[in-house]
XYZ file of C-alpha atoms in Angstrom:
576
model
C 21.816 11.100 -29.982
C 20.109 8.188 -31.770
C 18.911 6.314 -28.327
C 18.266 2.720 -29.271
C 20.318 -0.094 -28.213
C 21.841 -0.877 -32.049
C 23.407 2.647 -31.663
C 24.861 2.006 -28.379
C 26.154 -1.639 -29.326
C 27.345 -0.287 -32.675
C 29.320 2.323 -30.718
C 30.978 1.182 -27.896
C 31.700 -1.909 -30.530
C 33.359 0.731 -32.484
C 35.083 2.472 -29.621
C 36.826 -1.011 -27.903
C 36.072 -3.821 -30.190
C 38.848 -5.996 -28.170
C 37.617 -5.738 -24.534
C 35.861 -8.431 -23.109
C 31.502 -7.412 -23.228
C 29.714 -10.525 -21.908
C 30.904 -13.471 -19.782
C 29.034 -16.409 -18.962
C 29.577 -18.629 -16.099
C 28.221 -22.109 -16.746
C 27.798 -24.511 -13.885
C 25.997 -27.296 -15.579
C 28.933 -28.180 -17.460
C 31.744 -27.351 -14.687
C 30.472 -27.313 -11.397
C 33.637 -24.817 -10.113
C 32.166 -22.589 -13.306
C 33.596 -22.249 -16.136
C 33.694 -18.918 -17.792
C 32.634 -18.229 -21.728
C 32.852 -14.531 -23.126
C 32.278 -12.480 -25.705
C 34.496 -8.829 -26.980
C 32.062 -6.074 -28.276
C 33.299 -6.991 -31.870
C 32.323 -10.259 -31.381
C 28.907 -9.540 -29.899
C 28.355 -6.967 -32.745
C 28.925 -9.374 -35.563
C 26.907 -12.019 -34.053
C 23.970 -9.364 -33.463
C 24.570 -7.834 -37.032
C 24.580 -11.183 -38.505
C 21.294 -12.639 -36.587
C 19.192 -9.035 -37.225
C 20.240 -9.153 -40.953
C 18.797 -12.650 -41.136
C 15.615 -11.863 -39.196
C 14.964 -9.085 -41.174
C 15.278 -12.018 -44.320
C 13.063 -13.666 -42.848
C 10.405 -11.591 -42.552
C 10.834 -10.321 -39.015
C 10.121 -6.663 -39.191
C 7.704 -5.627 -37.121
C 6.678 -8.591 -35.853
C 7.426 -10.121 -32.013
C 10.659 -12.599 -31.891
C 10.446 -14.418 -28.870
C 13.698 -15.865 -26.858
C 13.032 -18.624 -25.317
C 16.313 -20.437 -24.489
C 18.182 -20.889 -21.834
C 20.219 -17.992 -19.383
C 23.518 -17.894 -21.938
C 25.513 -15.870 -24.285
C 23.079 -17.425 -26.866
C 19.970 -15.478 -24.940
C 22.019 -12.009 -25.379
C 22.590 -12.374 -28.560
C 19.283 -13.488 -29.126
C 17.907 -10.859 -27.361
C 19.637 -7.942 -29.148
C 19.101 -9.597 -32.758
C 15.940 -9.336 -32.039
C 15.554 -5.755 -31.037
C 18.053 -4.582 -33.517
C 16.677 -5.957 -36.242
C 13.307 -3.882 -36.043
C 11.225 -6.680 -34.853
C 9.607 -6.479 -31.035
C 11.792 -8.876 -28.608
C 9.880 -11.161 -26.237
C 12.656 -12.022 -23.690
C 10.939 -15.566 -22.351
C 12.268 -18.998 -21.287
C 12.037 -22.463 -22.494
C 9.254 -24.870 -21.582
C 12.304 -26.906 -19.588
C 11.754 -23.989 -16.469
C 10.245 -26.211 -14.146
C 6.718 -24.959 -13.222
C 5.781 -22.380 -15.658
C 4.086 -23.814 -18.314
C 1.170 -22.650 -18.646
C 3.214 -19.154 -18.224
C 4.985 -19.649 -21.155
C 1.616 -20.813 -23.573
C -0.700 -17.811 -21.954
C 2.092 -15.468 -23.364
C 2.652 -16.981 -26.370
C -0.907 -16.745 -27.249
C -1.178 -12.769 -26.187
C 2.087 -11.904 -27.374
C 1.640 -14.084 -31.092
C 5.234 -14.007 -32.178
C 5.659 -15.076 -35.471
C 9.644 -16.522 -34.440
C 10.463 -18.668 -31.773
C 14.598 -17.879 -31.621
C 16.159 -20.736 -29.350
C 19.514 -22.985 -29.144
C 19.501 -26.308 -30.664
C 19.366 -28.382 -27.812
C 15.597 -26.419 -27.307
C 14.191 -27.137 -30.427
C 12.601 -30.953 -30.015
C 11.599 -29.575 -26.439
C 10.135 -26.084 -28.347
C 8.563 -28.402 -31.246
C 6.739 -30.571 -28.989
C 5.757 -27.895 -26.410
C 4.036 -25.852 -29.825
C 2.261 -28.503 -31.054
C 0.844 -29.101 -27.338
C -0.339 -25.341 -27.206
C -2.415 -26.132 -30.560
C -1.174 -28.844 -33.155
C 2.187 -28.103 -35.467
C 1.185 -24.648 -36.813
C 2.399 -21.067 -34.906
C 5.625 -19.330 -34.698
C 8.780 -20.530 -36.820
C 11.358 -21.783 -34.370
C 14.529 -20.581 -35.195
C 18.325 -20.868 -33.837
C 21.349 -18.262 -34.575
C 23.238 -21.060 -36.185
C 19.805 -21.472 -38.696
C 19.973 -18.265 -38.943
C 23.645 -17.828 -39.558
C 23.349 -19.743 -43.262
C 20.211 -18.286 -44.036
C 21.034 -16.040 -47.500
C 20.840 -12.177 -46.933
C 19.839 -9.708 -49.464
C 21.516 -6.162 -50.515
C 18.550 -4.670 -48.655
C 18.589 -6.398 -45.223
C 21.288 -4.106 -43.991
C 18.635 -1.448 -43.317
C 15.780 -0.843 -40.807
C 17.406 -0.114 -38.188
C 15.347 1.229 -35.126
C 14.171 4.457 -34.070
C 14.275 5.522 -30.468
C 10.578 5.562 -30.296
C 9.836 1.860 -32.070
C 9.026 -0.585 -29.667
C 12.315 -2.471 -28.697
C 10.584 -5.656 -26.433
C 7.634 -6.560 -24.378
C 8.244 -6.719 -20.504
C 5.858 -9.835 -19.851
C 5.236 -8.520 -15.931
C 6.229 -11.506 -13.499
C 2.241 -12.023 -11.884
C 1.151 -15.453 -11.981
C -2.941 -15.056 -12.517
C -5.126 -14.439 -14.883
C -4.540 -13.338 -18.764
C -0.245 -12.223 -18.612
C 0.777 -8.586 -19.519
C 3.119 -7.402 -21.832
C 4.366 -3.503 -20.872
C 5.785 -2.294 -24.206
C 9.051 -0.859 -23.939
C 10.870 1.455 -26.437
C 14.318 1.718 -27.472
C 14.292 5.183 -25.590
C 12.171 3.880 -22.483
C 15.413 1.154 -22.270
C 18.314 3.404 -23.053
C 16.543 6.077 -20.699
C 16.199 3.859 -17.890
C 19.755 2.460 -17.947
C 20.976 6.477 -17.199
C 18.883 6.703 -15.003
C 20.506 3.534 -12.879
C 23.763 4.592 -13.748
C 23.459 7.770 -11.981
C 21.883 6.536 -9.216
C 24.350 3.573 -8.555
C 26.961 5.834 -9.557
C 28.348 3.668 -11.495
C 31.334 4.236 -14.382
C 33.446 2.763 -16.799
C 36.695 1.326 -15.819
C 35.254 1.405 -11.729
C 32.145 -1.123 -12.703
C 30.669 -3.910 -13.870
C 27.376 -5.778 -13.339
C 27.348 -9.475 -11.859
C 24.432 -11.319 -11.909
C 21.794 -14.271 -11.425
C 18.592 -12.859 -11.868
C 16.591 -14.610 -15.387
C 17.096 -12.440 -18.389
C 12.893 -12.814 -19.282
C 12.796 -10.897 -16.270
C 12.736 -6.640 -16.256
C 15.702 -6.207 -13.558
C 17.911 -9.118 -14.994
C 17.346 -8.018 -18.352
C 18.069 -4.559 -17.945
C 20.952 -4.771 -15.216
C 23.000 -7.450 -17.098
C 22.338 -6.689 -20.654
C 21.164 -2.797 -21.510
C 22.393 -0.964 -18.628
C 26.303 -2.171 -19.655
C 25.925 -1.805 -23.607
C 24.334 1.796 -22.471
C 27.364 2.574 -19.903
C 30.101 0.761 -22.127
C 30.696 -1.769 -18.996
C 31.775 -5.468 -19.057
C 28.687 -8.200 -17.870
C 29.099 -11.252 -15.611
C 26.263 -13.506 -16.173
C 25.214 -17.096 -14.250
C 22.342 -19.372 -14.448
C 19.548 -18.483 -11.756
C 19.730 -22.414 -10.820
C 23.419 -22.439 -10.475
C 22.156 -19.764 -7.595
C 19.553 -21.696 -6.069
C 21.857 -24.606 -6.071
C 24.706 -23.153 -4.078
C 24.316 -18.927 -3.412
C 27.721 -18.914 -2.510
C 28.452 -18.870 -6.065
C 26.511 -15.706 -6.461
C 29.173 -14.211 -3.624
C 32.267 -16.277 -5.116
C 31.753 -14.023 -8.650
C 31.505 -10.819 -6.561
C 34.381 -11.366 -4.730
C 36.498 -11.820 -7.976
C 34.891 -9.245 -9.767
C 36.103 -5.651 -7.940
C 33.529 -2.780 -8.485
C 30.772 -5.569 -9.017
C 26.998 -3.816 -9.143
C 24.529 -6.420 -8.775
C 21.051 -7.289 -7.811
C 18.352 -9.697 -5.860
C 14.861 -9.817 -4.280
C 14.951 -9.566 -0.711
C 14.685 -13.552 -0.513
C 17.783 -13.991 -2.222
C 19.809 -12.593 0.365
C 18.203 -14.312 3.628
C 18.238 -17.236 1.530
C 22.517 -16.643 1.245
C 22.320 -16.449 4.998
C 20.689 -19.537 5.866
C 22.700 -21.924 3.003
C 26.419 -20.265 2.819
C 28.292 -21.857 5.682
C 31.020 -20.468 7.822
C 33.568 -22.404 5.651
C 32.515 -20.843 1.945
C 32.356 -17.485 3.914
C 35.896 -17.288 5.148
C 37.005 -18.056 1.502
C 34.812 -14.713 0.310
C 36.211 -10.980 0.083
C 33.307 -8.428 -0.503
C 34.679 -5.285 0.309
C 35.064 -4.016 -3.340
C 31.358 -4.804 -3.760
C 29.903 -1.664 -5.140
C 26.499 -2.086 -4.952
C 24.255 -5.020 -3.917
C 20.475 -3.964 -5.036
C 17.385 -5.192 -2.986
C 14.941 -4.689 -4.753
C 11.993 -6.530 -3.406
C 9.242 -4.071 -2.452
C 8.783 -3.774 0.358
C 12.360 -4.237 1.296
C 12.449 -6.463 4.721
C 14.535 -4.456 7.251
C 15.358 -7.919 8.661
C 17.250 -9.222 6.062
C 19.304 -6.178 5.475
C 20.426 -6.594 9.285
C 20.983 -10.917 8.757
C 23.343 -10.538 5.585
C 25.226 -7.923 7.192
C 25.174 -9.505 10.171
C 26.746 -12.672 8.016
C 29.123 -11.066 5.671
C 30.732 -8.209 7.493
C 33.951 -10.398 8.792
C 33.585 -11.099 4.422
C 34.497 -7.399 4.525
C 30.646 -6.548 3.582
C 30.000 -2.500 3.747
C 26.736 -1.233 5.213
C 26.276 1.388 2.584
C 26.579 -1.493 -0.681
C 23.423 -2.527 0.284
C 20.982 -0.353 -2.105
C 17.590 -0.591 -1.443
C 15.440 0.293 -4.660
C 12.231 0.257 -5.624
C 11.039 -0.416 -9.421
C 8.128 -2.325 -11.750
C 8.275 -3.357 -15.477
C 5.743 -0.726 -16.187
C 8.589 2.456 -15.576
C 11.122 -0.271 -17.453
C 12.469 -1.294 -14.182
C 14.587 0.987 -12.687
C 12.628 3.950 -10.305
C 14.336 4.960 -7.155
C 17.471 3.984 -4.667
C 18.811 4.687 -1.790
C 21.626 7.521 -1.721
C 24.816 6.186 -2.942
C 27.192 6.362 -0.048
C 25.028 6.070 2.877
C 23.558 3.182 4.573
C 20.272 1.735 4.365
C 17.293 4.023 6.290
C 14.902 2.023 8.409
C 12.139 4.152 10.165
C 10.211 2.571 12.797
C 6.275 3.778 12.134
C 3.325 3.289 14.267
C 1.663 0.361 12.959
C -1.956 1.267 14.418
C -1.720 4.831 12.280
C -0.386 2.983 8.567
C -3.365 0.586 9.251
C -5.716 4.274 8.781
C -2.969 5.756 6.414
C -0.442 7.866 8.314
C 3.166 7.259 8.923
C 3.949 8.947 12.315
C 7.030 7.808 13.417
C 7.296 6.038 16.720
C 10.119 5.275 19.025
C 8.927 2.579 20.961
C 10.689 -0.934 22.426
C 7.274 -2.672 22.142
C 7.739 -4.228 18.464
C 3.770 -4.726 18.615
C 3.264 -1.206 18.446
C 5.621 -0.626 15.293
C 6.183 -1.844 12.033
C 9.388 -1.029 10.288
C 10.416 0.090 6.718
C 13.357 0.918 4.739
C 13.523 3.712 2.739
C 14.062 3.844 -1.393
C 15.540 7.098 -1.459
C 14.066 9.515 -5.092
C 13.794 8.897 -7.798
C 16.499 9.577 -9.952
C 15.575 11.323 -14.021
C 11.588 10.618 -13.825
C 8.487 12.261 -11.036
C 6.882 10.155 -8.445
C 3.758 11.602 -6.318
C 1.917 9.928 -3.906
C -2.027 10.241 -4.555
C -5.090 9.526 -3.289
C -6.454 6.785 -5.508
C -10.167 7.650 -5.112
C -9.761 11.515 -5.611
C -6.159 11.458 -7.695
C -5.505 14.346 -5.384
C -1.711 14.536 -4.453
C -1.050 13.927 -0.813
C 0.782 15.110 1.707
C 3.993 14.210 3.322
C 3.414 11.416 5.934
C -0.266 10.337 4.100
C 0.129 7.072 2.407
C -1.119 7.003 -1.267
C -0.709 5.314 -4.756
C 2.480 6.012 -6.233
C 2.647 7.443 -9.723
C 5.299 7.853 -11.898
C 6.046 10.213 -14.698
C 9.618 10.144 -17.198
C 10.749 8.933 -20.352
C 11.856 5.287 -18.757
C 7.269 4.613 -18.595
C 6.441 2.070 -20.894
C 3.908 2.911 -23.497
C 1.248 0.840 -22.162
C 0.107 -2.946 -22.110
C 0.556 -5.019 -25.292
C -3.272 -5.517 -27.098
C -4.664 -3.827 -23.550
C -5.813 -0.763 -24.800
C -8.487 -0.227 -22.142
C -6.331 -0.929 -19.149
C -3.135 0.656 -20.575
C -5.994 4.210 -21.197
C -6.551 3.716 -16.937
C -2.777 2.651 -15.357
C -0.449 4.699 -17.982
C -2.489 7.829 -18.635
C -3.813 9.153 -15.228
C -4.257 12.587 -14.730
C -3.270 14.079 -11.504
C -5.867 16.918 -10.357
C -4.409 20.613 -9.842
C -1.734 19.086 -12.702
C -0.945 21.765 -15.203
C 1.526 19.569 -17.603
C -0.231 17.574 -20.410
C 2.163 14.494 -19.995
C -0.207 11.495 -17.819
C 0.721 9.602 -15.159
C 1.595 5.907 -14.335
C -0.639 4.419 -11.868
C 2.289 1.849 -9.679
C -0.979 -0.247 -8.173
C 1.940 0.449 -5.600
C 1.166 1.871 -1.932
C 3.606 4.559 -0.071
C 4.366 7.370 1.287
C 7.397 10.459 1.733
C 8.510 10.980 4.846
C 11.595 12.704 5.976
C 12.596 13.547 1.222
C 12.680 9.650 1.039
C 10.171 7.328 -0.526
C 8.926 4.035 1.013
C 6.689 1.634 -0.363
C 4.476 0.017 2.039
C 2.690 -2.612 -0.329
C 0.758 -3.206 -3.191
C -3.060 -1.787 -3.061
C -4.450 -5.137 -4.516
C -2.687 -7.564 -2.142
C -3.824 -4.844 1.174
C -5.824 -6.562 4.060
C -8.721 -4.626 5.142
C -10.417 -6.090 8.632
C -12.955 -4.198 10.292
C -11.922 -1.087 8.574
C -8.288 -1.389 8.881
C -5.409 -1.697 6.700
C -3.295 -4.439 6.922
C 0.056 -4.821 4.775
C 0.280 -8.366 3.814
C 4.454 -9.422 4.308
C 4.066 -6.942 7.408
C 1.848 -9.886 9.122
C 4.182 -13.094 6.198
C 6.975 -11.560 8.086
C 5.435 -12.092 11.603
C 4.376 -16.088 10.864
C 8.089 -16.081 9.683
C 9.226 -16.553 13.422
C 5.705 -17.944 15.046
C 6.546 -21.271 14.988
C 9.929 -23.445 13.492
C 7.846 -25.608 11.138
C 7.771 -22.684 8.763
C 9.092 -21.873 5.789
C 10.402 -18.439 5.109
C 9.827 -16.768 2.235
C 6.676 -19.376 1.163
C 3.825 -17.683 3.381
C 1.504 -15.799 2.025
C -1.634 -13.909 3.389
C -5.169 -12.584 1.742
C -8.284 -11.790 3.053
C -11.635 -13.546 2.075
C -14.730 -12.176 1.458
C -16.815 -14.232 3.899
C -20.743 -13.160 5.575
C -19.330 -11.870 8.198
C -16.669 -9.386 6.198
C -13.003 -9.681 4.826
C -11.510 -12.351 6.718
C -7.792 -12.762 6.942
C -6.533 -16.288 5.686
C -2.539 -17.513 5.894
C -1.552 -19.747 4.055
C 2.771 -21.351 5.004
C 4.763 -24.254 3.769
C 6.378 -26.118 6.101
C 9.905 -27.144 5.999
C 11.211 -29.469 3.206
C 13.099 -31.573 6.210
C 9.363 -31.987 8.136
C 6.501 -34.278 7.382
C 2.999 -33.079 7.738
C 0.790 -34.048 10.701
C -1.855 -32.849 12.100
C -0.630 -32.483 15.675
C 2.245 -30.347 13.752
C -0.085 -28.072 11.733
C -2.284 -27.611 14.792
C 0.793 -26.712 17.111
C 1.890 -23.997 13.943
C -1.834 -22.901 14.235
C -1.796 -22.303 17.531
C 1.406 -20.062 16.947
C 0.346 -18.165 14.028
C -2.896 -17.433 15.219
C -1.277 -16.173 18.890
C 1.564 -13.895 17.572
C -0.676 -12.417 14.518
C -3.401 -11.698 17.259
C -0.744 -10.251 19.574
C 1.007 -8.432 17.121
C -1.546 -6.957 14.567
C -4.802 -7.285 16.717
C -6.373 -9.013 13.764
C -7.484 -13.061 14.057
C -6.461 -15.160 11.693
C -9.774 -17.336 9.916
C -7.969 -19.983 8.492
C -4.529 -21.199 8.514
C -2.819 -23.626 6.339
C 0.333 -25.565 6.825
C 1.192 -26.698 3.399
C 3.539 -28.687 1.775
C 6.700 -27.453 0.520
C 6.806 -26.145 -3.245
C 2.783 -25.979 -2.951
C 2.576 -21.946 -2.514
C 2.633 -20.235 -5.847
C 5.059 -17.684 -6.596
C 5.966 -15.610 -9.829
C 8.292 -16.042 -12.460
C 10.668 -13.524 -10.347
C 10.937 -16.011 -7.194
C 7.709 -13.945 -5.379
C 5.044 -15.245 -3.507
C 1.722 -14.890 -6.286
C -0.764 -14.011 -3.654
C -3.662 -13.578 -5.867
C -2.568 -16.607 -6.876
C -2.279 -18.598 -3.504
C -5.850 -17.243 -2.908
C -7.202 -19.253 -5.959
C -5.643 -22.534 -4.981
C -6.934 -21.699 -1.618
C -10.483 -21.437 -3.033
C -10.112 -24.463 -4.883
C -9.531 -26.488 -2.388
C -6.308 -27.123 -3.370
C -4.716 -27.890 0.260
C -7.901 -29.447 1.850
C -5.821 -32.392 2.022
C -3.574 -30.934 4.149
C -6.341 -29.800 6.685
C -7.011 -26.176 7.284
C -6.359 -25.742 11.052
């Protein structure tokens, strides 16, 4: 099988060139939506046409960025650029509120030589390049340029191998110099079976529906390779259609039967809290095959809130698929079995703090922290390891989690170093010669499932003991009204007198700041993170709405948040 996604499109293209491939719902033109698609035939041609004229153009080999909007455009874009033998940079345009200086860090690291747009992006593009370093730099370029750009007898050929590099996964963290995981044809193709086996997910049951931005690793792989590689139809909307009104997120699924789609764990408290009992009687989620979580760690919470909210929607228990997953293994690594419900194990919090899970039955929600489970992996290895030693651990011992299949990236774009330490570990006693991915990812096995208890960088360490950051974000959740959830984030500080553990929360966009208000929140945070974790809290910020960082992906950046912290960034606001 020639495994690269111009085989696949060329294929099921072939096989049903009528039947509708890609639909796009567009609520900035039509706020009820209104729906634009695309049959395989006509996705082909518009691929075939756009690679042939890349290749023209001098393309081969070289990285095509997309930076346009979330569209049919971006698909096409996407998949003329990775068919065409060039390296794909799925981005977004300098319009995405907030991002920047994203956008310009990976521009410089990734160096395309093409910026491939829409035409409504290319003043904004123009003048966004010439701020990044005067007039010179990548070529922008739009499919209808394209389209009447001259092709020779001998831009027909180069297409792919499995093993050339299809597109750079820029990884969603917010700090310091961005990272590009290269992904092959074969590492994308490979990691689309591998989610439609563990969805179980077939043609003529399924389709995807989705929100999540294309330039990221689980909307780019759920709504555009994972159907071309399982021959299913896409339903595609703009993430700010979502944040706008989630019930359109909900409204798609319900006309949609056999509907697989995906969100972080925000996403769904955040349907909760702005779908009213009014849009919910209108929705019918029943035939809902799968709704992915797959924020790590999964909030055990929010599973119970949605369900909680949608049931009388006709909401199943077992749609809800907890997953776990990083750009650096493609996306896609583990879920939770297909048919049963969600598994939330109650473990002694005092014991993960010194790196055991021991379960604990126990009414005294001090004494336990909870976590769902992301079932195996499904097509690829995961161990969990000591990260000192790279000693496998037991069952019950928390541990890095590495990763081994043919979904791993090959490494980190111009990072050979790095890429030499995280992509080709060797795991002692191993007898195989294939490395090991290094997650940077905490867990542990317990009962043959896999849960992910947080990411070794972001872990709190007080007076010896191991703190999991959202474990104590999720407790200042419900200290005190004023704050926000989902915009709280906590670090520890190197101080004289040792790590030091530092909050920092918005407060609600409907509140103005005070000082009595911050200090009452103070008081509130500091008594139910005490109570709860047995850990005091140095400094705590109430902050103003918008002001915490978070990723590309909608996550708090809490390396991030700790730099603004340090640079005084919400002294105004007075630390309390």
């Amino acid at each position: 099988m020639t495994d690269t996604l111009s085989h696949h499109l060329a294929q099921v293209a072939a096989l049903t060139p009528d039947e509708t491939a890609f639909t796009f719902v567009d609520h900035g033109t039509d706020l009820t939506g209104a729906a634009g698609s695309l049959t395989w035939k006509q996705l082909d041609d518009r691929v075939r046409r756009t690679a042939r004229a890349l290749r023209s153009a001098g393309a081969a080999g070289e990285r095509v960025a997309v930076a346009a909007p979330q569209s049919l455009e971006y698909v096409v874009g996407f998949l003329a650029a990775a068919c065409s033998g060039a390296i794909a940079v799925p981005l977004f345009p300098p319009s995405l509120p907030g991002h920047d200086e994203k956008l310009a860090a990976v521009l410089r690291d990734s160096s395309p030589a093409f910026l491939l747009t829409v035409e409504e992006q290319r003043e904004p593009l123009t003048r966004f390049r010439a701020a990044c370093g005067g007039p010179a730099g990548p070529r922008i370029v739009t499919e209808r340029e394209l389209a009447r750009t001259p092709v020779g007898d001998g831009d027909d050929t180069g297409e792919p191998d499995p093993d050339d590099v299809a597109y750079l996964q820029y990884t969603s963290g917010s700090t310091r110099v961005p990272s590009g995981v290269v992904i092959t044809h074969a590492n994308a193709c490979g990691n689309a079976r591998q989610a439609l086996e563990a969805y179980d997910i077939r043609r003529g049951r399924n389709r995807t529906v989705g929100w999540l931005p294309l330039y990221h690793d689980m909307g780019l792989v759920l709504a555009v390779v994972l159907p071309i590689v399982g021959h299913l139809p896409s339903v595609l909307m703009d993430p700010l259609a979502f944040i706008q009104q989630p019930v359109r997120w909900l409204r798609l699924l319900t006309r949609h039967p056999g509907a697989v789609t995906a969100a972080p764990n925000f996403a769904y408290d955040y349907c909760v809290q702005r779908v009213d009992a009014e849009e919910r009687a209108e929705l019918s989620l029943d035939r809902v095959a799968a709704m992915v979580n797959g924020s790590e760690p999964v909030a055990p919470g929010t599973l119970e809130r949605f369900q909680a909210a949608f049931a009388p929607a006709g909401m199943k228990r077992t749609a809800m698929r907890p997953s776990y997953g990083l750009a650096e293994a493609t996306v896609f690594v583990s879920a939770s079995p297909a048919g049963e419900e969600p598994t939330v194990t109650s473990f002694d919090r005092r014991a993960l703090g010194e790196g055991t899970a021991r379960p604990l039955e126990s009414s005294d929600e001090r004494a336990v922290t909870e976590l769902v489970a992301c079932g195996r992996p499904t097509g690829q290895e995961a161990a969990v390891v000591d990260p000192a030693t790279g000693r496998r651990q037991e069952d019950g011992t928390i541990g890095e989690i590495w990763l081994r299949g043919p979904n791993i990236g090959r490494g980190y774009w111009n990072q050979g170093e790095r890429s030499e330490a995280v992509f080709r570990a060797v795991l002692d006693g191993d007898d195989e010669a294939t490395p090991w991915l290094r997650t940077g990812d905490l867990g542990v096995w317990h009962d043959k499932q896999l849960y992910v208890t947080g990411r070794l960088k972001d872990l709190v360490i007080i007076d010896g003991t191991n703190h999991y950051p959202h474990d104590i974000e999720e407790t200042v959740r419900t200290a005190h009204p004023a704050v926000r959830p989902h915009h709280i984030a906590a670090f520890s500080l190197a101080t004289a007198d040792g790590e030091r553990l530092v909050v920092v929360a918005e407060h609600g966009r409907e509140l103005a700041w005070s000082r009595p208000l911050a200090e009452e929140a103070a008081r509130a945070v500091r008594s139910a993170v005490s109570a709860r974790h047995g850990v005091a809290v140095h400094d705590f910020v109430l902050a103003a709405p918008g002001s915490v960082p978070r990723t590309t992906s909608g996550k708090v950046a809490r390396g991030a948040c700790r730099d603004r912290y340090l640079s005084g960034a919400w002294a105004a606001d007075g630390n309390a």
